[in-house]
Amino acid sequence: MLDLFTQSKNIILQAGEMLKTAFYQEKNISTKSNQYDLVTDTDKAIEAFLIENLGKICPDSQFLAEESDSVYKTADKLWVIDPIDGTTNFVHKFPFTCISVAFKLNGKLEYGFVYNPIMGEFFTAQRGKGAYLNGKRIYVSKEDDFGKSFLATGFAYGFASAKIDNIEIFRDTLSKVHAVRRAGSAALDLCYVALGVFDGFWEFSLKAWDVCAGIIIVQEAGGKVTNLNFEKWAFSDDLIIASNGILHNHFLEHLASNIKKQMD
Ligand code: IPD
Ligand code: CA
Ligand code: CA
């Protein structure tokens, strides 16, 4: 009998085949909160497949899943699922798209899986056992100069009416670092922090399913993930900040001063 981690990984590999098959095909697209907030039949089909099969291997578990069961809940065994993170990329055939699944045990992140079957990148982590890309151990970067950092961010679907304008922060940050990217998948952005490609990532208004898997992957790769007060990121926090740890203080100060400028 395979352990729960391996069984879940095998189910996510199968879900990846669904994503890959659908990627180059015609998609059936609907909108959700506004014209940019998209969902496809594939999002729904992958989510249903994951809930059915993860439920079978862990019968007393519950689900927090973007498309069908998005009410925040606490449970001893909780799967947190984003069936496609980067749906807009998926719709437009931009290959930065993935399946993101986390498993929380007694309130703590236990496993994280982020699988991009288009680029053949499967990121995994288990609490206390490190983070991996395709089975090979990964670590955050060693960059200690904020001025030389390579960062990522994203814009929530409600960005146009958000109280803090992340476009302004984006603009200010661009002039202070090597570059800032907006690639369109928060889960993969976090994994690229874990991989040492991005030195840091920030975004407002993300949901648990966007980030839970990526958080444990960053932590297990030696990085740090917090809110603006240097506390562990919680479901109720608006801003998430991930970094290689070394740059964290400087990064927080930079974001805090930008936020303060907008509030004054
Ligand atoms: C979105 C992506 C994107 C982020 C948005 C998310 P979705 O998730 O992670 O990078 O900027 O805030 O909602 O809708 O593709 O699952
Ligand atoms: Ca998402
Ligand atoms: Ca999604």
PDB file of C-alpha atoms and ligand atoms in Angstrom:
ATOM      1  CA  MET A   1       0.000   0.000   0.000  1.00  0.00           C
ATOM      2  CA  LEU A   2       1.460   3.375  -1.054  1.00  0.00           C
ATOM      3  CA  ASP A   3       1.600   6.182   1.521  1.00  0.00           C
ATOM      4  CA  LEU A   4      -0.904   9.065   1.330  1.00  0.00           C
ATOM      5  CA  PHE A   5       1.647  11.495  -0.167  1.00  0.00           C
ATOM      6  CA  THR A   6       2.479   9.149  -3.065  1.00  0.00           C
ATOM      7  CA  GLN A   7      -1.161   8.248  -3.652  1.00  0.00           C
ATOM      8  CA  SER A   8      -2.127  11.946  -3.818  1.00  0.00           C
ATOM      9  CA  LYS A   9       0.797  12.690  -6.124  1.00  0.00           C
ATOM     10  CA  ASN A  10      -0.361   9.933  -8.501  1.00  0.00           C
ATOM     11  CA  ILE A  11      -3.899  11.368  -8.568  1.00  0.00           C
ATOM     12  CA  ILE A  12      -2.533  14.851  -9.364  1.00  0.00           C
ATOM     13  CA  LEU A  13      -0.393  13.363 -12.148  1.00  0.00           C
ATOM     14  CA  GLN A  14      -3.589  11.952 -13.680  1.00  0.00           C
ATOM     15  CA  ALA A  15      -5.347  15.314 -13.301  1.00  0.00           C
ATOM     16  CA  GLY A  16      -2.352  16.828 -15.098  1.00  0.00           C
ATOM     17  CA  GLU A  17      -3.151  14.661 -18.116  1.00  0.00           C
ATOM     18  CA  MET A  18      -6.638  16.216 -18.176  1.00  0.00           C
ATOM     19  CA  LEU A  19      -5.113  19.712 -18.162  1.00  0.00           C
ATOM     20  CA  LYS A  20      -2.569  18.831 -20.840  1.00  0.00           C
ATOM     21  CA  THR A  21      -5.131  17.261 -23.166  1.00  0.00           C
ATOM     22  CA  ALA A  22      -7.449  20.262 -22.860  1.00  0.00           C
ATOM     23  CA  PHE A  23      -4.662  22.865 -23.215  1.00  0.00           C
ATOM     24  CA  TYR A  24      -4.497  22.842 -27.026  1.00  0.00           C
ATOM     25  CA  GLN A  25      -8.207  22.199 -27.572  1.00  0.00           C
ATOM     26  CA  GLU A  26     -11.176  24.520 -27.984  1.00  0.00           C
ATOM     27  CA  LYS A  27     -12.381  25.624 -24.525  1.00  0.00           C
ATOM     28  CA  ASN A  28     -15.799  26.252 -23.098  1.00  0.00           C
ATOM     29  CA  ILE A  29     -15.341  29.505 -21.143  1.00  0.00           C
ATOM     30  CA  SER A  30     -17.625  31.357 -18.718  1.00  0.00           C
ATOM     31  CA  THR A  31     -17.027  34.426 -16.558  1.00  0.00           C
ATOM     32  CA  LYS A  32     -17.388  34.703 -12.764  1.00  0.00           C
ATOM     33  CA  SER A  33     -17.043  37.952 -10.742  1.00  0.00           C
ATOM     34  CA  ASN A  34     -16.276  40.125 -13.805  1.00  0.00           C
ATOM     35  CA  GLN A  35     -15.201  39.985 -17.439  1.00  0.00           C
ATOM     36  CA  TYR A  36     -11.600  38.992 -16.573  1.00  0.00           C
ATOM     37  CA  ASP A  37     -12.489  36.296 -14.054  1.00  0.00           C
ATOM     38  CA  LEU A  38     -12.685  33.178 -16.223  1.00  0.00           C
ATOM     39  CA  VAL A  39     -13.564  29.561 -15.631  1.00  0.00           C
ATOM     40  CA  THR A  40     -13.623  26.681 -18.113  1.00  0.00           C
ATOM     41  CA  ASP A  41     -15.194  23.246 -18.184  1.00  0.00           C
ATOM     42  CA  THR A  42     -11.695  21.858 -17.561  1.00  0.00           C
ATOM     43  CA  ASP A  43     -11.390  23.750 -14.234  1.00  0.00           C
ATOM     44  CA  LYS A  44     -14.635  22.116 -13.121  1.00  0.00           C
ATOM     45  CA  ALA A  45     -13.780  18.652 -14.458  1.00  0.00           C
ATOM     46  CA  ILE A  46     -10.322  18.605 -12.802  1.00  0.00           C
ATOM     47  CA  GLU A  47     -11.796  19.784  -9.505  1.00  0.00           C
ATOM     48  CA  ALA A  48     -14.487  17.076  -9.562  1.00  0.00           C
ATOM     49  CA  PHE A  49     -11.862  14.425 -10.413  1.00  0.00           C
ATOM     50  CA  LEU A  50      -9.599  15.543  -7.545  1.00  0.00           C
ATOM     51  CA  ILE A  51     -12.411  15.689  -4.990  1.00  0.00           C
ATOM     52  CA  GLU A  52     -13.671  12.246  -5.943  1.00  0.00           C
ATOM     53  CA  ASN A  53     -10.262  10.565  -5.929  1.00  0.00           C
ATOM     54  CA  LEU A  54      -8.578  12.367  -3.015  1.00  0.00           C
ATOM     55  CA  GLY A  55     -11.753  11.693  -1.031  1.00  0.00           C
ATOM     56  CA  LYS A  56     -11.394   7.956  -1.771  1.00  0.00           C
ATOM     57  CA  ILE A  57      -7.826   7.713  -0.468  1.00  0.00           C
ATOM     58  CA  CYS A  58      -8.594   9.829   2.610  1.00  0.00           C
ATOM     59  CA  PRO A  59     -12.279   9.165   3.410  1.00  0.00           C
ATOM     60  CA  ASP A  60     -12.625  11.385   6.494  1.00  0.00           C
ATOM     61  CA  SER A  61     -11.162  14.487   4.795  1.00  0.00           C
ATOM     62  CA  GLN A  62     -12.893  17.722   3.766  1.00  0.00           C
ATOM     63  CA  PHE A  63     -12.365  20.095   0.848  1.00  0.00           C
ATOM     64  CA  LEU A  64     -11.806  23.760   0.222  1.00  0.00           C
ATOM     65  CA  ALA A  65     -11.957  23.977  -3.548  1.00  0.00           C
ATOM     66  CA  GLU A  66     -12.256  27.081  -5.712  1.00  0.00           C
ATOM     67  CA  GLU A  67     -15.025  26.105  -8.114  1.00  0.00           C
ATOM     68  CA  SER A  68     -17.379  24.007  -5.992  1.00  0.00           C
ATOM     69  CA  ASP A  69     -16.680  24.295  -2.265  1.00  0.00           C
ATOM     70  CA  SER A  70     -15.090  27.671  -1.625  1.00  0.00           C
ATOM     71  CA  VAL A  71     -16.400  28.265   1.913  1.00  0.00           C
ATOM     72  CA  TYR A  72     -13.440  28.589   4.298  1.00  0.00           C
ATOM     73  CA  LYS A  73     -13.561  25.852   6.927  1.00  0.00           C
ATOM     74  CA  THR A  74     -11.374  24.172   9.494  1.00  0.00           C
ATOM     75  CA  ALA A  75     -11.118  20.398   9.522  1.00  0.00           C
ATOM     76  CA  ASP A  76      -8.564  17.949  10.879  1.00  0.00           C
ATOM     77  CA  LYS A  77      -7.906  16.783   7.326  1.00  0.00           C
ATOM     78  CA  LEU A  78      -8.417  19.432   4.683  1.00  0.00           C
ATOM     79  CA  TRP A  79      -7.523  19.413   0.979  1.00  0.00           C
ATOM     80  CA  VAL A  80      -7.144  22.913  -0.468  1.00  0.00           C
ATOM     81  CA  ILE A  81      -7.587  22.783  -4.238  1.00  0.00           C
ATOM     82  CA  ASP A  82      -7.128  25.168  -7.126  1.00  0.00           C
ATOM     83  CA  PRO A  83      -7.908  22.932 -10.129  1.00  0.00           C
ATOM     84  CA  ILE A  84      -6.253  25.383 -12.528  1.00  0.00           C
ATOM     85  CA  ASP A  85      -4.198  28.258 -11.229  1.00  0.00           C
ATOM     86  CA  GLY A  86      -3.559  30.543 -14.171  1.00  0.00           C
ATOM     87  CA  THR A  87      -6.889  29.936 -15.893  1.00  0.00           C
ATOM     88  CA  THR A  88      -6.426  33.016 -18.092  1.00  0.00           C
ATOM     89  CA  ASN A  89      -3.059  31.637 -19.217  1.00  0.00           C
ATOM     90  CA  PHE A  90      -4.703  28.260 -19.860  1.00  0.00           C
ATOM     91  CA  VAL A  91      -7.438  29.891 -21.953  1.00  0.00           C
ATOM     92  CA  HIS A  92      -4.844  31.768 -24.048  1.00  0.00           C
ATOM     93  CA  LYS A  93      -2.394  28.840 -24.301  1.00  0.00           C
ATOM     94  CA  PHE A  94       0.323  30.586 -22.278  1.00  0.00           C
ATOM     95  CA  PRO A  95       2.052  27.611 -20.640  1.00  0.00           C
ATOM     96  CA  PHE A  96       2.415  29.071 -17.100  1.00  0.00           C
ATOM     97  CA  THR A  97      -0.545  27.229 -15.631  1.00  0.00           C
ATOM     98  CA  CYS A  98      -0.872  24.481 -13.054  1.00  0.00           C
ATOM     99  CA  ILE A  99      -2.877  22.367 -10.653  1.00  0.00           C
ATOM    100  CA  SER A 100      -2.359  23.367  -7.030  1.00  0.00           C
ATOM    101  CA  VAL A 101      -3.266  21.060  -4.140  1.00  0.00           C
ATOM    102  CA  ALA A 102      -2.348  21.343  -0.461  1.00  0.00           C
ATOM    103  CA  PHE A 103      -3.164  18.989   2.388  1.00  0.00           C
ATOM    104  CA  LYS A 104      -3.625  20.459   5.864  1.00  0.00           C
ATOM    105  CA  LEU A 105      -3.449  18.136   8.857  1.00  0.00           C
ATOM    106  CA  ASN A 106      -4.680  19.433  12.219  1.00  0.00           C
ATOM    107  CA  GLY A 107      -4.372  23.018  10.973  1.00  0.00           C
ATOM    108  CA  LYS A 108      -0.811  22.670   9.622  1.00  0.00           C
ATOM    109  CA  LEU A 109       0.251  22.454   5.993  1.00  0.00           C
ATOM    110  CA  GLU A 110       1.465  18.896   5.529  1.00  0.00           C
ATOM    111  CA  TYR A 111       1.823  18.467   1.735  1.00  0.00           C
ATOM    112  CA  GLY A 112       2.009  20.845  -1.215  1.00  0.00           C
ATOM    113  CA  PHE A 113       1.711  19.876  -4.896  1.00  0.00           C
ATOM    114  CA  VAL A 114       1.958  22.311  -7.798  1.00  0.00           C
ATOM    115  CA  TYR A 115       1.972  20.615 -11.200  1.00  0.00           C
ATOM    116  CA  ASN A 116       2.454  22.335 -14.549  1.00  0.00           C
ATOM    117  CA  PRO A 117       2.071  19.477 -17.046  1.00  0.00           C
ATOM    118  CA  ILE A 118       2.617  21.749 -20.037  1.00  0.00           C
ATOM    119  CA  MET A 119       6.178  22.596 -18.995  1.00  0.00           C
ATOM    120  CA  GLY A 120       6.664  19.243 -17.253  1.00  0.00           C
ATOM    121  CA  GLU A 121       7.306  20.796 -13.837  1.00  0.00           C
ATOM    122  CA  PHE A 122       5.963  19.066 -10.738  1.00  0.00           C
ATOM    123  CA  PHE A 123       6.808  20.856  -7.460  1.00  0.00           C
ATOM    124  CA  THR A 124       6.189  18.959  -4.220  1.00  0.00           C
ATOM    125  CA  ALA A 125       6.840  19.388  -0.523  1.00  0.00           C
ATOM    126  CA  GLN A 126       6.148  17.483   2.655  1.00  0.00           C
ATOM    127  CA  ARG A 127       6.443  19.160   6.044  1.00  0.00           C
ATOM    128  CA  GLY A 128       9.959  18.687   7.407  1.00  0.00           C
ATOM    129  CA  LYS A 129      11.141  16.784   4.319  1.00  0.00           C
ATOM    130  CA  GLY A 130      12.161  19.541   1.896  1.00  0.00           C
ATOM    131  CA  ALA A 131      10.849  20.866  -1.405  1.00  0.00           C
ATOM    132  CA  TYR A 132      11.395  19.209  -4.775  1.00  0.00           C
ATOM    133  CA  LEU A 133      11.033  19.861  -8.489  1.00  0.00           C
ATOM    134  CA  ASN A 134      10.541  16.618 -10.425  1.00  0.00           C
ATOM    135  CA  GLY A 135      12.039  14.716  -7.487  1.00  0.00           C
ATOM    136  CA  LYS A 136      15.150  16.910  -7.176  1.00  0.00           C
ATOM    137  CA  ARG A 137      15.655  18.979  -4.005  1.00  0.00           C
ATOM    138  CA  ILE A 138      15.265  22.743  -4.509  1.00  0.00           C
ATOM    139  CA  TYR A 139      16.307  25.781  -2.470  1.00  0.00           C
ATOM    140  CA  VAL A 140      15.543  29.497  -2.436  1.00  0.00           C
ATOM    141  CA  SER A 141      18.100  31.971  -3.812  1.00  0.00           C
ATOM    142  CA  LYS A 142      20.957  33.477  -1.820  1.00  0.00           C
ATOM    143  CA  GLU A 143      20.462  37.018  -3.160  1.00  0.00           C
ATOM    144  CA  ASP A 144      21.066  39.553  -0.414  1.00  0.00           C
ATOM    145  CA  ASP A 145      20.893  42.777  -2.417  1.00  0.00           C
ATOM    146  CA  PHE A 146      17.337  44.043  -2.926  1.00  0.00           C
ATOM    147  CA  GLY A 147      18.607  46.217  -5.779  1.00  0.00           C
ATOM    148  CA  LYS A 148      19.627  43.079  -7.684  1.00  0.00           C
ATOM    149  CA  SER A 149      16.514  41.063  -6.925  1.00  0.00           C
ATOM    150  CA  PHE A 150      14.142  39.491  -9.457  1.00  0.00           C
ATOM    151  CA  LEU A 151      10.578  39.670  -8.147  1.00  0.00           C
ATOM    152  CA  ALA A 152       7.054  38.644  -9.107  1.00  0.00           C
ATOM    153  CA  THR A 153       3.589  39.933  -8.355  1.00  0.00           C
ATOM    154  CA  GLY A 154       0.034  39.595  -9.601  1.00  0.00           C
ATOM    155  CA  PHE A 155      -3.210  41.541  -9.771  1.00  0.00           C
ATOM    156  CA  ALA A 156      -6.441  40.238  -8.307  1.00  0.00           C
ATOM    157  CA  TYR A 157      -9.557  40.337 -10.501  1.00  0.00           C
ATOM    158  CA  GLY A 158     -10.913  43.226  -8.410  1.00  0.00           C
ATOM    159  CA  PHE A 159      -7.662  45.243  -8.767  1.00  0.00           C
ATOM    160  CA  ALA A 160      -9.359  48.215 -10.442  1.00  0.00           C
ATOM    161  CA  SER A 161     -11.342  49.005  -7.277  1.00  0.00           C
ATOM    162  CA  ALA A 162      -8.872  47.760  -4.629  1.00  0.00           C
ATOM    163  CA  LYS A 163      -8.046  50.193  -1.810  1.00  0.00           C
ATOM    164  CA  ILE A 164      -4.294  49.783  -2.394  1.00  0.00           C
ATOM    165  CA  ASP A 165      -3.230  50.231  -6.001  1.00  0.00           C
ATOM    166  CA  ASN A 166      -0.733  47.468  -6.758  1.00  0.00           C
ATOM    167  CA  ILE A 167       0.021  49.035 -10.147  1.00  0.00           C
ATOM    168  CA  GLU A 168       1.575  51.975  -8.261  1.00  0.00           C
ATOM    169  CA  ILE A 169       3.628  49.579  -6.118  1.00  0.00           C
ATOM    170  CA  PHE A 170       4.623  47.690  -9.277  1.00  0.00           C
ATOM    171  CA  ARG A 171       5.814  50.931 -10.878  1.00  0.00           C
ATOM    172  CA  ASP A 172       7.820  51.987  -7.815  1.00  0.00           C
ATOM    173  CA  THR A 173       9.363  48.520  -7.394  1.00  0.00           C
ATOM    174  CA  LEU A 174      10.448  48.353 -11.039  1.00  0.00           C
ATOM    175  CA  SER A 175      12.839  51.242 -10.498  1.00  0.00           C
ATOM    176  CA  LYS A 176      14.410  49.648  -7.399  1.00  0.00           C
ATOM    177  CA  VAL A 177      15.159  46.039  -8.434  1.00  0.00           C
ATOM    178  CA  HIS A 178      16.430  44.147 -11.494  1.00  0.00           C
ATOM    179  CA  ALA A 179      12.891  43.327 -12.678  1.00  0.00           C
ATOM    180  CA  VAL A 180       9.342  42.452 -11.670  1.00  0.00           C
ATOM    181  CA  ARG A 181       7.356  39.804 -13.558  1.00  0.00           C
ATOM    182  CA  ARG A 182       3.593  39.216 -13.709  1.00  0.00           C
ATOM    183  CA  ALA A 183       3.316  35.717 -15.107  1.00  0.00           C
ATOM    184  CA  GLY A 184      -0.281  34.932 -14.072  1.00  0.00           C
ATOM    185  CA  SER A 185      -0.150  32.028 -11.620  1.00  0.00           C
ATOM    186  CA  ALA A 186       0.367  32.762  -7.938  1.00  0.00           C
ATOM    187  CA  ALA A 187       1.008  29.079  -7.174  1.00  0.00           C
ATOM    188  CA  LEU A 188       3.828  28.908  -9.736  1.00  0.00           C
ATOM    189  CA  ASP A 189       5.162  32.338  -8.692  1.00  0.00           C
ATOM    190  CA  LEU A 190       5.629  30.900  -5.196  1.00  0.00           C
ATOM    191  CA  CYS A 191       7.276  27.766  -6.596  1.00  0.00           C
ATOM    192  CA  TYR A 192       9.714  29.922  -8.565  1.00  0.00           C
ATOM    193  CA  VAL A 193      10.645  31.603  -5.270  1.00  0.00           C
ATOM    194  CA  ALA A 194      11.250  28.114  -3.874  1.00  0.00           C
ATOM    195  CA  LEU A 195      13.349  27.309  -6.944  1.00  0.00           C
ATOM    196  CA  GLY A 196      15.550  30.365  -6.446  1.00  0.00           C
ATOM    197  CA  VAL A 197      14.452  31.973  -9.727  1.00  0.00           C
ATOM    198  CA  PHE A 198      12.355  34.718  -8.137  1.00  0.00           C
ATOM    199  CA  ASP A 199      13.919  36.229  -5.016  1.00  0.00           C
ATOM    200  CA  GLY A 200      10.497  37.350  -3.813  1.00  0.00           C
ATOM    201  CA  PHE A 201       6.783  37.554  -4.590  1.00  0.00           C
ATOM    202  CA  TRP A 202       3.922  39.682  -3.273  1.00  0.00           C
ATOM    203  CA  GLU A 203       0.234  39.933  -4.066  1.00  0.00           C
ATOM    204  CA  PHE A 204      -2.979  41.324  -2.558  1.00  0.00           C
ATOM    205  CA  SER A 205      -6.325  39.529  -2.180  1.00  0.00           C
ATOM    206  CA  LEU A 206      -5.258  35.981  -2.929  1.00  0.00           C
ATOM    207  CA  LYS A 207      -7.344  33.073  -1.712  1.00  0.00           C
ATOM    208  CA  ALA A 208      -6.207  30.017   0.229  1.00  0.00           C
ATOM    209  CA  TRP A 209      -6.399  27.776  -2.860  1.00  0.00           C
ATOM    210  CA  ASP A 210      -4.031  30.089  -4.783  1.00  0.00           C
ATOM    211  CA  VAL A 211      -1.269  29.874  -2.200  1.00  0.00           C
ATOM    212  CA  CYS A 212      -1.483  27.002   0.331  1.00  0.00           C
ATOM    213  CA  ALA A 213       0.537  24.514  -1.738  1.00  0.00           C
ATOM    214  CA  GLY A 214       3.061  27.185  -2.754  1.00  0.00           C
ATOM    215  CA  ILE A 215       3.536  28.322   0.853  1.00  0.00           C
ATOM    216  CA  ILE A 216       4.750  24.955   2.118  1.00  0.00           C
ATOM    217  CA  ILE A 217       6.929  24.554  -0.985  1.00  0.00           C
ATOM    218  CA  VAL A 218       8.635  27.924  -0.285  1.00  0.00           C
ATOM    219  CA  GLN A 219       9.034  27.136   3.421  1.00  0.00           C
ATOM    220  CA  GLU A 220      10.498  23.714   2.750  1.00  0.00           C
ATOM    221  CA  ALA A 221      12.926  25.278   0.248  1.00  0.00           C
ATOM    222  CA  GLY A 222      14.219  27.514   3.059  1.00  0.00           C
ATOM    223  CA  GLY A 223      12.207  30.659   2.279  1.00  0.00           C
ATOM    224  CA  LYS A 224       9.818  32.827   4.246  1.00  0.00           C
ATOM    225  CA  VAL A 225       6.110  33.591   3.737  1.00  0.00           C
ATOM    226  CA  THR A 226       4.382  36.229   5.873  1.00  0.00           C
ATOM    227  CA  ASN A 227       1.853  39.028   5.973  1.00  0.00           C
ATOM    228  CA  LEU A 228       2.932  42.670   6.249  1.00  0.00           C
ATOM    229  CA  ASN A 229       3.473  42.324  10.029  1.00  0.00           C
ATOM    230  CA  PHE A 230       6.014  39.537   9.661  1.00  0.00           C
ATOM    231  CA  GLU A 231       3.421  37.029  10.913  1.00  0.00           C
ATOM    232  CA  LYS A 232       2.589  33.693   9.323  1.00  0.00           C
ATOM    233  CA  TRP A 233       0.184  34.315   6.396  1.00  0.00           C
ATOM    234  CA  ALA A 234      -3.411  33.476   7.384  1.00  0.00           C
ATOM    235  CA  PHE A 235      -6.539  33.021   5.217  1.00  0.00           C
ATOM    236  CA  SER A 236      -7.775  36.419   6.416  1.00  0.00           C
ATOM    237  CA  ASP A 237      -4.630  38.332   5.354  1.00  0.00           C
ATOM    238  CA  ASP A 238      -4.910  40.566   2.315  1.00  0.00           C
ATOM    239  CA  LEU A 239      -1.215  40.724   1.423  1.00  0.00           C
ATOM    240  CA  ILE A 240       1.121  37.762   1.051  1.00  0.00           C
ATOM    241  CA  ILE A 241       4.884  38.236   0.854  1.00  0.00           C
ATOM    242  CA  ALA A 242       7.286  35.404   0.055  1.00  0.00           C
ATOM    243  CA  SER A 243      11.040  35.654  -0.222  1.00  0.00           C
ATOM    244  CA  ASN A 244      14.327  33.834   0.148  1.00  0.00           C
ATOM    245  CA  GLY A 245      14.263  34.985   3.791  1.00  0.00           C
ATOM    246  CA  ILE A 246      17.451  37.062   3.481  1.00  0.00           C
ATOM    247  CA  LEU A 247      15.597  39.887   1.699  1.00  0.00           C
ATOM    248  CA  HIS A 248      12.429  39.616   3.773  1.00  0.00           C
ATOM    249  CA  ASN A 249      12.941  42.618   6.074  1.00  0.00           C
ATOM    250  CA  HIS A 250      13.952  44.917   3.256  1.00  0.00           C
ATOM    251  CA  PHE A 251      11.073  43.670   1.082  1.00  0.00           C
ATOM    252  CA  LEU A 252       8.512  44.228   3.886  1.00  0.00           C
ATOM    253  CA  GLU A 253       9.837  47.735   4.530  1.00  0.00           C
ATOM    254  CA  HIS A 254       9.627  48.545   0.822  1.00  0.00           C
ATOM    255  CA  LEU A 255       6.013  47.345   0.598  1.00  0.00           C
ATOM    256  CA  ALA A 256       5.026  48.978   3.902  1.00  0.00           C
ATOM    257  CA  SER A 257       6.390  52.351   2.790  1.00  0.00           C
ATOM    258  CA  ASN A 258       4.509  52.088  -0.500  1.00  0.00           C
ATOM    259  CA  ILE A 259       1.283  51.227   1.292  1.00  0.00           C
ATOM    260  CA  LYS A 260       1.797  54.081   3.761  1.00  0.00           C
ATOM    261  CA  LYS A 261       2.361  56.533   0.876  1.00  0.00           C
ATOM    262  CA  GLN A 262      -1.007  55.533  -0.583  1.00  0.00           C
ATOM    263  CA  MET A 263      -2.833  55.736   2.775  1.00  0.00           C
ATOM    264  CA  ASP A 264      -1.452  59.210   3.717  1.00  0.00           C
TER     265      ASP A 264
HETATM  266  C1  IPD B   1      -5.252  33.750 -10.292  1.00  0.00           C
HETATM  267  C2  IPD B   1      -3.777  33.611 -10.539  1.00  0.00           C
HETATM  268  C3  IPD B   1      -3.139  34.973 -10.776  1.00  0.00           C
HETATM  269  C4  IPD B   1      -3.421  35.920  -9.640  1.00  0.00           C
HETATM  270  C5  IPD B   1      -4.922  36.031  -9.391  1.00  0.00           C
HETATM  271  C6  IPD B   1      -5.500  34.631  -9.114  1.00  0.00           C
HETATM  272  P1  IPD B   1      -6.845  31.723 -11.143  1.00  0.00           P
HETATM  273  O1  IPD B   1      -5.855  32.482 -10.063  1.00  0.00           O
HETATM  274  O2  IPD B   1      -3.128  32.998  -9.443  1.00  0.00           O
HETATM  275  O3  IPD B   1      -1.729  34.895 -10.904  1.00  0.00           O
HETATM  276  O4  IPD B   1      -2.899  37.180  -9.964  1.00  0.00           O
HETATM  277  O5  IPD B   1      -5.110  36.871  -8.274  1.00  0.00           O
HETATM  278  O6  IPD B   1      -6.861  34.732  -8.831  1.00  0.00           O
HETATM  279  O7  IPD B   1      -8.066  32.529 -11.254  1.00  0.00           O
HETATM  280  O8  IPD B   1      -6.109  31.611 -12.406  1.00  0.00           O
HETATM  281  O9  IPD B   1      -7.087  30.422 -10.446  1.00  0.00           O
HETATM  282 CA    CA B   2      -5.926  30.621  -8.487  1.00  0.00          CA
HETATM  283 CA    CA B   3      -8.339  28.642 -10.423  1.00  0.00          CA
END
